[in-house]
Coordinates of C-alpha atoms in Angstrom, one line a residue:
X1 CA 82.3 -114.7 -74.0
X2 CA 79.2 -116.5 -72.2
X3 CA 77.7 -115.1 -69.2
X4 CA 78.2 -116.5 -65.9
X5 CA 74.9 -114.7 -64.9
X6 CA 71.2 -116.7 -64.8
X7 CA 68.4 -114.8 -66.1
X8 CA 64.8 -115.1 -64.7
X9 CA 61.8 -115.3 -66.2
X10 CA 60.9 -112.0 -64.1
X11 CA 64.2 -110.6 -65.8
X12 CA 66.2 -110.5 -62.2
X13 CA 70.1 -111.6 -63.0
X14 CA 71.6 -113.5 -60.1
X15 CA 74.7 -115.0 -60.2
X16 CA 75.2 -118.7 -60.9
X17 CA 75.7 -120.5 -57.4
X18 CA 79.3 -121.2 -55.9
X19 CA 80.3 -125.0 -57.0
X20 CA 81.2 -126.8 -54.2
X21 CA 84.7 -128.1 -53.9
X22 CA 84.9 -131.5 -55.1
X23 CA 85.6 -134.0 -52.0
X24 CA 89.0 -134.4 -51.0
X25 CA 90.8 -137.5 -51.7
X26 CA 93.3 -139.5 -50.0
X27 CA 96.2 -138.4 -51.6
X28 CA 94.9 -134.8 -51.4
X29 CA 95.0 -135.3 -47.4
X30 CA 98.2 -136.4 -47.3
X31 CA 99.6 -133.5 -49.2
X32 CA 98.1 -131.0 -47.2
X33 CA 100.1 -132.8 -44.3
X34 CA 103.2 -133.2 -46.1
X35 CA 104.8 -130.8 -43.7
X36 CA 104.1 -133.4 -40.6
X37 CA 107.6 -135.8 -40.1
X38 CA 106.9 -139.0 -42.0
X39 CA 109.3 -141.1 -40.0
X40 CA 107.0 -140.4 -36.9
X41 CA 103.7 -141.9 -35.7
X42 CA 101.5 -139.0 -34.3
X43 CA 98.9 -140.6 -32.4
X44 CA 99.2 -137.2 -30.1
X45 CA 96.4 -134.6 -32.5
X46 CA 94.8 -133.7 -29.5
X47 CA 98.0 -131.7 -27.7
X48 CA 99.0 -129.2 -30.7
X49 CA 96.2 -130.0 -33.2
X50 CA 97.3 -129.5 -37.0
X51 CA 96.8 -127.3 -39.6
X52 CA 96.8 -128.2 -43.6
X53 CA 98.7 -126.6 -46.3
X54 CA 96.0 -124.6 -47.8
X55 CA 95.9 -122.7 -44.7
X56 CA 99.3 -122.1 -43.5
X57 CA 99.1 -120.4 -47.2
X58 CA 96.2 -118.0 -46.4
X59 CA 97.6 -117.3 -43.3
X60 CA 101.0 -116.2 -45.0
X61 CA 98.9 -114.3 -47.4
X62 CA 97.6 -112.1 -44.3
X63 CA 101.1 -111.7 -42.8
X64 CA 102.0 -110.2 -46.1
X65 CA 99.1 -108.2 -46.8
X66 CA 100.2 -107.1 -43.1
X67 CA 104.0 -106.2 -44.0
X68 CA 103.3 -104.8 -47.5
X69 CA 100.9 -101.4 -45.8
X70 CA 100.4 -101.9 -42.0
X71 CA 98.2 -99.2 -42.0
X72 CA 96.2 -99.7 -45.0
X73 CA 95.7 -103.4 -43.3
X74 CA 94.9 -102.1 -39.5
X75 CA 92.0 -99.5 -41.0
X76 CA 90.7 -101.6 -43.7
X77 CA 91.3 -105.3 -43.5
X78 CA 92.2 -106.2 -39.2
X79 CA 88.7 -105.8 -37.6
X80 CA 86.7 -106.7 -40.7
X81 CA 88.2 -110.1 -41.1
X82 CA 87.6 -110.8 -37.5
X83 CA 84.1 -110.2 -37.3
X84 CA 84.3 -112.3 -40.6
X85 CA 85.6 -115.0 -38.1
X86 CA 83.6 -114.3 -35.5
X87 CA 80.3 -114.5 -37.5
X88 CA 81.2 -118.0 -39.0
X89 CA 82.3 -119.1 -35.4
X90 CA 78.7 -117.8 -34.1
X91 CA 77.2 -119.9 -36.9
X92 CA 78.8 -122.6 -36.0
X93 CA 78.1 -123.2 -32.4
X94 CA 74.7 -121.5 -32.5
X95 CA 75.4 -118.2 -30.6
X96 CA 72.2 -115.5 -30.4
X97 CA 74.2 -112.8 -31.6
X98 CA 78.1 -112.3 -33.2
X99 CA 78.9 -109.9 -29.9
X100 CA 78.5 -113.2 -27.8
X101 CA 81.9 -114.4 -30.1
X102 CA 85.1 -113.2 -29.2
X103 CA 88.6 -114.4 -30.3
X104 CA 91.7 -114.5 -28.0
X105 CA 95.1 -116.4 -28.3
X106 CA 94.2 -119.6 -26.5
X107 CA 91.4 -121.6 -23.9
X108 CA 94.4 -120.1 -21.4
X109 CA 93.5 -116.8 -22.4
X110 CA 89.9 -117.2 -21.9
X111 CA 90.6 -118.9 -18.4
X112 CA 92.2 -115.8 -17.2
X113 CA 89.2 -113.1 -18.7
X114 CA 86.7 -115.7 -16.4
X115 CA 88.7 -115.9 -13.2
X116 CA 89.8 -112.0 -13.1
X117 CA 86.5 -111.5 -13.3
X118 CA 85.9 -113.2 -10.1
X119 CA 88.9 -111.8 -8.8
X120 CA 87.7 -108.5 -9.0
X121 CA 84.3 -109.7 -7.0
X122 CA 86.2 -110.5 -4.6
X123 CA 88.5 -107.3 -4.0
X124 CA 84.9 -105.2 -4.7
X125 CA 82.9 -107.0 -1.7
X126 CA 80.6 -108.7 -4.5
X127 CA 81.8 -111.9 -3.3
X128 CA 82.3 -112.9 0.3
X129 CA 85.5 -114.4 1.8
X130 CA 84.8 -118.3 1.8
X131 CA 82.4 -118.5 -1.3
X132 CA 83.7 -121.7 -3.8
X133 CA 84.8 -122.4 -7.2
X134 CA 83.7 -125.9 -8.3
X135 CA 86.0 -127.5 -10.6
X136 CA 87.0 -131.3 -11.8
X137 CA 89.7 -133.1 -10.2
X138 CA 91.0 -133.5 -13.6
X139 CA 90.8 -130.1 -15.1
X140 CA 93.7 -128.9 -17.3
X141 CA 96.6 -128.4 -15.1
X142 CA 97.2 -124.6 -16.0
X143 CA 93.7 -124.3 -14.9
X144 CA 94.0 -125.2 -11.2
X145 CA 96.7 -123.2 -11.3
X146 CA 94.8 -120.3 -12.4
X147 CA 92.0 -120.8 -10.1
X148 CA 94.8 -120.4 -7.5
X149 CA 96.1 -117.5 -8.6
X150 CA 93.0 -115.5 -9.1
X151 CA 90.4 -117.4 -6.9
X152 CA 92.2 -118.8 -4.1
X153 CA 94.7 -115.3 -3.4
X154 CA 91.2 -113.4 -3.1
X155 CA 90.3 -115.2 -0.8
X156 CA 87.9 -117.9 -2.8
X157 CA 87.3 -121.6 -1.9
X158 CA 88.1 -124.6 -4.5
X159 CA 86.4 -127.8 -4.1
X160 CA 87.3 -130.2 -6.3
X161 CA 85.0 -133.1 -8.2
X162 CA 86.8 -136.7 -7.7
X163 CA 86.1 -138.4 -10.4
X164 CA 86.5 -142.3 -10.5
X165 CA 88.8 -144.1 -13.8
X166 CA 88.5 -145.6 -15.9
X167 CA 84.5 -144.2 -16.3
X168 CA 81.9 -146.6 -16.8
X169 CA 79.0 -144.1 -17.4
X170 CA 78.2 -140.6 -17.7
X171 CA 76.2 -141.5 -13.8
X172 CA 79.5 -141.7 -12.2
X173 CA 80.2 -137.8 -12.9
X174 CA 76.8 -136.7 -12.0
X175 CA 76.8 -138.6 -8.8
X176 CA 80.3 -136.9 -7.9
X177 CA 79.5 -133.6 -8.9
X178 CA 76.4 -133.4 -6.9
X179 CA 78.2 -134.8 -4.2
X180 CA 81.0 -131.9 -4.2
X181 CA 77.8 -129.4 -4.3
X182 CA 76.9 -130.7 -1.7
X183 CA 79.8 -130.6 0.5
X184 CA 80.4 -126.9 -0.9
X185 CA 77.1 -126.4 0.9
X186 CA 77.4 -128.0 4.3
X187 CA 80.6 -126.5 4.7
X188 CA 80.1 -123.2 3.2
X189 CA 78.8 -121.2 6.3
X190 CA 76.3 -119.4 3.8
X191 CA 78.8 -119.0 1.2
X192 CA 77.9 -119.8 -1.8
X193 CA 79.1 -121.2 -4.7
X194 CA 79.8 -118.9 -7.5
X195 CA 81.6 -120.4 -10.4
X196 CA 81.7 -123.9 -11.7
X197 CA 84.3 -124.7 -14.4
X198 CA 83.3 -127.6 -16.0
X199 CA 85.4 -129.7 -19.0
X200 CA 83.3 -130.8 -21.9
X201 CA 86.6 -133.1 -23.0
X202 CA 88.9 -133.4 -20.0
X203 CA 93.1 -133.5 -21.3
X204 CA 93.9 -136.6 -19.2
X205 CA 92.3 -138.9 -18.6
X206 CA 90.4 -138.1 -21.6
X207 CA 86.8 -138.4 -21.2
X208 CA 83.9 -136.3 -22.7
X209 CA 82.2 -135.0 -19.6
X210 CA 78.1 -134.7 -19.9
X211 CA 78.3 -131.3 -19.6
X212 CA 74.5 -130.4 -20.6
X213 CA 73.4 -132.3 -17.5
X214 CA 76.3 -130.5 -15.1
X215 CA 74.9 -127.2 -16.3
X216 CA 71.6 -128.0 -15.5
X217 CA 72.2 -129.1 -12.0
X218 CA 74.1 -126.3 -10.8
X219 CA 71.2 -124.4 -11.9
X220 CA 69.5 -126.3 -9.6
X221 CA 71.6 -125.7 -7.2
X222 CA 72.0 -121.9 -7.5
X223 CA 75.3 -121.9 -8.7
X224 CA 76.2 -118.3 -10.1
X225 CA 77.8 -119.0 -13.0
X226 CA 79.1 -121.8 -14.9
X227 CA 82.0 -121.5 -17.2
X228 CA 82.6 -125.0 -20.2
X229 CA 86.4 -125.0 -20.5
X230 CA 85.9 -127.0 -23.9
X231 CA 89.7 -126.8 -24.7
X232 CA 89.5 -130.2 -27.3
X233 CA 85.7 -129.3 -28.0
X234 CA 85.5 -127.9 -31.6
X235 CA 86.3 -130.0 -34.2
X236 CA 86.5 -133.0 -31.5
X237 CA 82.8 -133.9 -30.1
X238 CA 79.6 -134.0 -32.3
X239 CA 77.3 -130.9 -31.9
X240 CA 78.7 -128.2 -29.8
X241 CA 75.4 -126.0 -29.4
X242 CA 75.4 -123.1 -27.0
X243 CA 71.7 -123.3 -26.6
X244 CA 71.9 -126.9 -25.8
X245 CA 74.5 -126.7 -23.6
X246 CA 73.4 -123.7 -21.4
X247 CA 76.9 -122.6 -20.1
X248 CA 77.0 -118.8 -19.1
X249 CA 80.4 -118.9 -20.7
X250 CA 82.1 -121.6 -23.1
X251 CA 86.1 -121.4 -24.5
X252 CA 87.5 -123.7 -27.4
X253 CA 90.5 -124.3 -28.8
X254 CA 90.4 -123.5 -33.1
X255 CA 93.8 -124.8 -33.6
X256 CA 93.6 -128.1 -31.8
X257 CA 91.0 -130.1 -33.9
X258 CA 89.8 -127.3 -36.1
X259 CA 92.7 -126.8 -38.3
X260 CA 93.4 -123.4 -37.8
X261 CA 97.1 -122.2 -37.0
X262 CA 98.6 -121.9 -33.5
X263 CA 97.3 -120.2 -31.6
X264 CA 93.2 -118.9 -32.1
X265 CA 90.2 -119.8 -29.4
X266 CA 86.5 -118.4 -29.1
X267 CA 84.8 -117.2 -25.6
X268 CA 81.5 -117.6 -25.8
X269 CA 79.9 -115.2 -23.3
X270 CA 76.4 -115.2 -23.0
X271 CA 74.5 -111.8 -22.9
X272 CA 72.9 -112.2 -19.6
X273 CA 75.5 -113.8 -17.7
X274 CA 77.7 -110.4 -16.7
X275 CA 79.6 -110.5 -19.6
X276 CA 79.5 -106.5 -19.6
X277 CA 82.4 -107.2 -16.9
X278 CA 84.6 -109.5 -18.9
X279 CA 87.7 -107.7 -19.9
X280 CA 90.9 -108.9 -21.8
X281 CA 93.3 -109.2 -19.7
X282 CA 96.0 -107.3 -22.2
X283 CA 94.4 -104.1 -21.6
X284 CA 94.8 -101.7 -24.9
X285 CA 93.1 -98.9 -26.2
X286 CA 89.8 -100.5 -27.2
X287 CA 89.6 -101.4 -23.2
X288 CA 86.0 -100.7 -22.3
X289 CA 84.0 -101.4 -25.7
X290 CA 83.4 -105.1 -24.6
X291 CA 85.4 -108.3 -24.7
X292 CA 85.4 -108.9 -28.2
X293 CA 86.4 -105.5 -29.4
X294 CA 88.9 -105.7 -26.5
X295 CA 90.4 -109.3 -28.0
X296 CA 89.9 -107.8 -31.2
X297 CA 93.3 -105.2 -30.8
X298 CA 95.5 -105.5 -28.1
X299 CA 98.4 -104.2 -29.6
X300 CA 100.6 -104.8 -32.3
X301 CA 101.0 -108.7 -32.7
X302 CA 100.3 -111.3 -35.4
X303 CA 97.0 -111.7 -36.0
X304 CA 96.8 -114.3 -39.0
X305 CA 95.6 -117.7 -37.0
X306 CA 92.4 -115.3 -36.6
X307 CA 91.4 -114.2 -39.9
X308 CA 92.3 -117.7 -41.2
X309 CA 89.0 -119.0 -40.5
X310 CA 87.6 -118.6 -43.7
X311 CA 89.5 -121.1 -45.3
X312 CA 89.4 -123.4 -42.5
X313 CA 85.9 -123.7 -43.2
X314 CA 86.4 -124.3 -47.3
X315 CA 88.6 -126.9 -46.0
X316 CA 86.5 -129.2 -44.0
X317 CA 83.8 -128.4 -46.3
X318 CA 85.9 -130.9 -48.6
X319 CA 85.2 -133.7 -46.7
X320 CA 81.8 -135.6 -46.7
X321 CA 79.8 -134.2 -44.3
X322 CA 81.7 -131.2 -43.7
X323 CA 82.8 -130.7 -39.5
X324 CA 80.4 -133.3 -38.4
X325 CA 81.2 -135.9 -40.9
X326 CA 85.0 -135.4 -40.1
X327 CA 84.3 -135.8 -36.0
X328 CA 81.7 -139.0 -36.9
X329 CA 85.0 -140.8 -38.6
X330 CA 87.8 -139.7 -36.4
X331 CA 85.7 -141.1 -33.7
X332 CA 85.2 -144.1 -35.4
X333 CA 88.6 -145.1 -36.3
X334 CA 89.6 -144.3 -32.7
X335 CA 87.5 -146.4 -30.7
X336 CA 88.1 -149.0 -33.6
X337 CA 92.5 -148.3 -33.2
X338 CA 91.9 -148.4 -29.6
X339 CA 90.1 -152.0 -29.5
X340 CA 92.9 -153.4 -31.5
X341 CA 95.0 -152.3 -29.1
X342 CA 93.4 -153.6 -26.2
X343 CA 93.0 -157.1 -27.9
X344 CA 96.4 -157.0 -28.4
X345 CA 98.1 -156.5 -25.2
X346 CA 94.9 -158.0 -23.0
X347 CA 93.7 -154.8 -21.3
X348 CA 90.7 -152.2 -21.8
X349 CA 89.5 -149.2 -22.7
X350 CA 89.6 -146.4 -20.3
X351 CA 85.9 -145.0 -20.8
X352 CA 83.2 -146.2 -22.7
X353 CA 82.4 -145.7 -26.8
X354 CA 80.0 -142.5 -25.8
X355 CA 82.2 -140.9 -23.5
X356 CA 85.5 -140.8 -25.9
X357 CA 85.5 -137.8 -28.6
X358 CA 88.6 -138.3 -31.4
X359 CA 90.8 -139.5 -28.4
X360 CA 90.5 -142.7 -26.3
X361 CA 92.4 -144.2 -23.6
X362 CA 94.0 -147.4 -24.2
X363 CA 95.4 -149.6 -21.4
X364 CA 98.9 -150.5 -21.3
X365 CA 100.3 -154.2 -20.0
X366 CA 100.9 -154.0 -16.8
X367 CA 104.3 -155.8 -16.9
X368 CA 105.4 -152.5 -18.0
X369 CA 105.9 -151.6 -14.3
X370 CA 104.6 -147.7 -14.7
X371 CA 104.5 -147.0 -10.9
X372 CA 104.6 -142.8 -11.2
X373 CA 104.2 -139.9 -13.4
X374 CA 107.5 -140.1 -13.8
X375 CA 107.4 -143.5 -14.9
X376 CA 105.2 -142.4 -17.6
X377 CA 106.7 -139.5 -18.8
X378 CA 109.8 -141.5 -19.3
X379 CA 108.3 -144.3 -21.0
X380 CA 106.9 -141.6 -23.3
X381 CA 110.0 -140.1 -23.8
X382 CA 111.7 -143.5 -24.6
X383 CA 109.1 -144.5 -27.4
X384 CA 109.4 -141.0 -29.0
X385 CA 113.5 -141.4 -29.3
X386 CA 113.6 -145.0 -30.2
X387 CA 110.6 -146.0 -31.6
X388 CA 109.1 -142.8 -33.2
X389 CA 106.0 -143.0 -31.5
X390 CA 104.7 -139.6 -30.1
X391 CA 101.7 -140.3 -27.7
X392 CA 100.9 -139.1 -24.3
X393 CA 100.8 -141.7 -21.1
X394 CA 98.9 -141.5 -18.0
X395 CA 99.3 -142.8 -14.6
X396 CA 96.7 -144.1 -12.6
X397 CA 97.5 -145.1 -9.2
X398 CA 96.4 -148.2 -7.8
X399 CA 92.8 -146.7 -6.7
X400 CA 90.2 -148.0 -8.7
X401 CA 92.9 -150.2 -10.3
X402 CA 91.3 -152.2 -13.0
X403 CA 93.4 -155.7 -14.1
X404 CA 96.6 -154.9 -12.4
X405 CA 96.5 -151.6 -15.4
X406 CA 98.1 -148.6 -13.9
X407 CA 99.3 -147.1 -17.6
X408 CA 97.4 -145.5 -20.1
X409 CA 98.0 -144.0 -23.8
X410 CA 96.0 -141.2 -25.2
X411 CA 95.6 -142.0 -28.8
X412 CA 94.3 -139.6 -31.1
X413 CA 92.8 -140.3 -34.4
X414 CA 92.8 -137.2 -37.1
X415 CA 92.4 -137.1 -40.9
X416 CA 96.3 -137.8 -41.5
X417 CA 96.7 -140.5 -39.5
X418 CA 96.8 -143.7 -40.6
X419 CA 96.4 -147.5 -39.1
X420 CA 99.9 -147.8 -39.4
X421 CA 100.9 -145.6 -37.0
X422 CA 98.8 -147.4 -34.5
X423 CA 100.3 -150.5 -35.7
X424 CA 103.9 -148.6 -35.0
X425 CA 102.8 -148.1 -31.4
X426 CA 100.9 -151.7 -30.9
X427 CA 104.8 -153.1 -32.0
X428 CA 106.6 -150.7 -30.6
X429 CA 105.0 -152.0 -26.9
X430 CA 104.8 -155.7 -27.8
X431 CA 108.4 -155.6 -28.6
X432 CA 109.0 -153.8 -24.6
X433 CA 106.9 -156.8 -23.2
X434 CA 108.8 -159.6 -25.2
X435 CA 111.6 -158.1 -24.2
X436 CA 111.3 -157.9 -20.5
X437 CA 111.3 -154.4 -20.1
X438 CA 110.1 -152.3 -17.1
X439 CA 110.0 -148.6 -16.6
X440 CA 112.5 -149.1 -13.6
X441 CA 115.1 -150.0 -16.7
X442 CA 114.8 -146.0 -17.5
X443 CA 116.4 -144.5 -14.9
X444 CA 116.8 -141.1 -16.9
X445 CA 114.1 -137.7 -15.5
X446 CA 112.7 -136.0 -17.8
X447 CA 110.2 -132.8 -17.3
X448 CA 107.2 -132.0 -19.4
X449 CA 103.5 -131.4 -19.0
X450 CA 100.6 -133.4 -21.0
X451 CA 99.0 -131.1 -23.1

């Protein structure tokens, strides 16, 4: 049988190189998605992400290799695979050093390590009664409620960044957020400000925040510490660079737009920013040996959506340009899905081209009458059960009202969707309008949070 080894002329053997995959097709795509309901049009990626065939596969593989000798699997397989992980996630947004990496469950997860560790600055005297936690006025709703739990209980102010929408430049945010700096400062009685928490993607309204230049001012400023709550960041936005950025600490989602099983995040913690006193809050045996030995084990659980990563990245490597040539498209297709939209029902887009990611927000008509959040959660509700759309809608009140619009759709764009679905939605509404309908004509409640 012929070697697969290459001999030098200097007589070394090395092994041949690792062919790479060949690109994925169409067809191949859709396979790996077969799993997704066919009837529906899921224009919603950006709540629960996705995760192809190939990898729900590997991932049962590690359950198994789990079941078959737990033991065998916690002492020789568990923490090996996820510094495996960790190392490819450290590659891939430029970390110094693998111990900067650690994987938890969720961007939840890594909320609650940042904010406890606050917390406990408070109770210790480290921070004073009165000093302020910075945040957006359109952060992730289970964030403000953690920075009330932790921050607010201990005795922390929150002021809050009002940002205007729809966005018509990254100028608007930076004028708003120096403006809340300011006013932690003239009312601060010498407190200071000691956390920012900063979206690089805000959930909804969706609009990619210029994050570099927020970290940079409240460095300015003498802000503390700034923690990048990048929930939809990954996968999502072009070039996610921990150097570049500058964040003392950063969170991602893997699972929204980076294929990877529910439920897997990274915290990126950066060596000189305290992260000596960041602690999971699951507090196991490994409590003490830093935060990503500490994420690493706590207790027995399911670890497979971690060790999965891997294969995630022999998937995207399939497609032309890898991560960043999958991001490049997605964006692409969605700002071009969201301008036929708009040109079909005579409204806009919610932010500009630069400032959406792989989601954009599309105006509704305002003859649809959507007058309240609840408005828009029925509406949503109402084109998932009759029309088999699935996409989020926002309300925006009449402040900063633009064209009479007071309804917006998220639309996503990922590698499985295609410009049918978007058609499916565009018909789905233009058949409301012709028919006269108004969100008044719902007069069912429904309960559920944007995600």
């Amino acid at each position: 049988m012929a070697s697969h080894d290459q001999t030098h002329t200097n007589g070394t053997v090395s092994k041949k190189p690792k062919l790479r995959p060949s690109q994925i097709t169409d067809a191949e795509i859709q396979t790996e998605f077969s799993h997704h309901d066919p009837t529906v049009a899921r224009l919603n990626n950006g709540a629960f992400g996705c995760c192809p065939s190939s990898v729900l596969r590997a991932q049962r593989e590690w359950q198994l290799k789990f079941l078959r000798q737990p033991d065998h699997f916690y002492f020789n397989y568990l923490k090996k695979g996820i510094l495996h992980s960790r190392t490819i996630i450290k590659e891939l947004v430029n970390a110094n050093h693998v111990d900067e990496i650690s994987i938890v469950d969720n961007a939840s997860t890594a909320t609650a390590i940042v904010l406890q560790q606050a917390t406990w600055a408070f109770h210790e005297g480290r921070f004073n009664k009165g000093d302020a936690v910075v945040m957006l006025h359109y952060a992730y709703g289970s964030v403000k409620k953690a920075i009330e739990a932790y921050v607010t209980r201990a005795g922390g102010r929150v002021i809050e960044v009002h940002l205007p929408f729809p966005i018509t430049s990254e100028d608007d945010i930076i004028r708003e957020f120096r403006h809340a700096l300011e006013k932690a400062k003239s009312e601060g009685n010498n407190n200071k400000v000691r956390l920012a928490v900063i979206d690089h993607v805000t959930s909804m309204p969706s609009v990619v925040i210029p994050v570099k230049k927020l970290v940079q001012i409240c460095k300015e400023e003498g802000v503390d510490q700034v923690f990048v709550d990048a929930a939809h960041a990954i996968g999502c936005i072009p070039r996610v660079d921990m150097q570049e950025i500058g964040a003392d600490i950063y969170t991602s989602n893997l699972h929204k737009w980076f294929f990877c099983p529910s439920s897997v995040a990274f915290i990126y913690a950066r060596k000189s920013a305290n992260s000596f006193d960041l602690h999971h809050p699951v507090v196991s045996h490994e409590y003490g040996n830093g935060l990503a030995i500490e994420s690493a084990w706590i207790g027995n659980r399911d670890y497979s959506a971690q060790l999965v990563v891997p294969t995630v990245m022999e998937f995207v490597n399939r497609f032309e340009g890898g991560i960043e040539g999958i991001k490049k498209r997605n964006h692409d297709r969605v700002i071009e899905m969201g301008e036929m939209l708009v040109e079909a029902w005579g409204t806009h887009l919610g932010t500009p081209h630069n400032m959406s990611a792989s989601m954009v927000m599309v105006g509704l008509p305002s003859c649809l009458g959507i007058m309240s959040d609840c408005d828009a959660m029925n509406l949503r509700t109402y084109l998932r059960e009759f029309f088999k759309v699935e996409v989020p809608i926002y309300f925006r009140d009449g402040v900063g009202e633009v064209g009479g619009v007071t309804g917006y759709a998220r639309i996503s764009y990922q590698v499985y969707n295609k410009v049918e679905d978007y058609y499916k939605f565009r018909d789905a509404i233009n058949k409301l309008v012709s028919d006269g309908f108004t969100c008044a004509d719902l007069n069912t409640s429904t309960n559920g949070t944007v995600v």
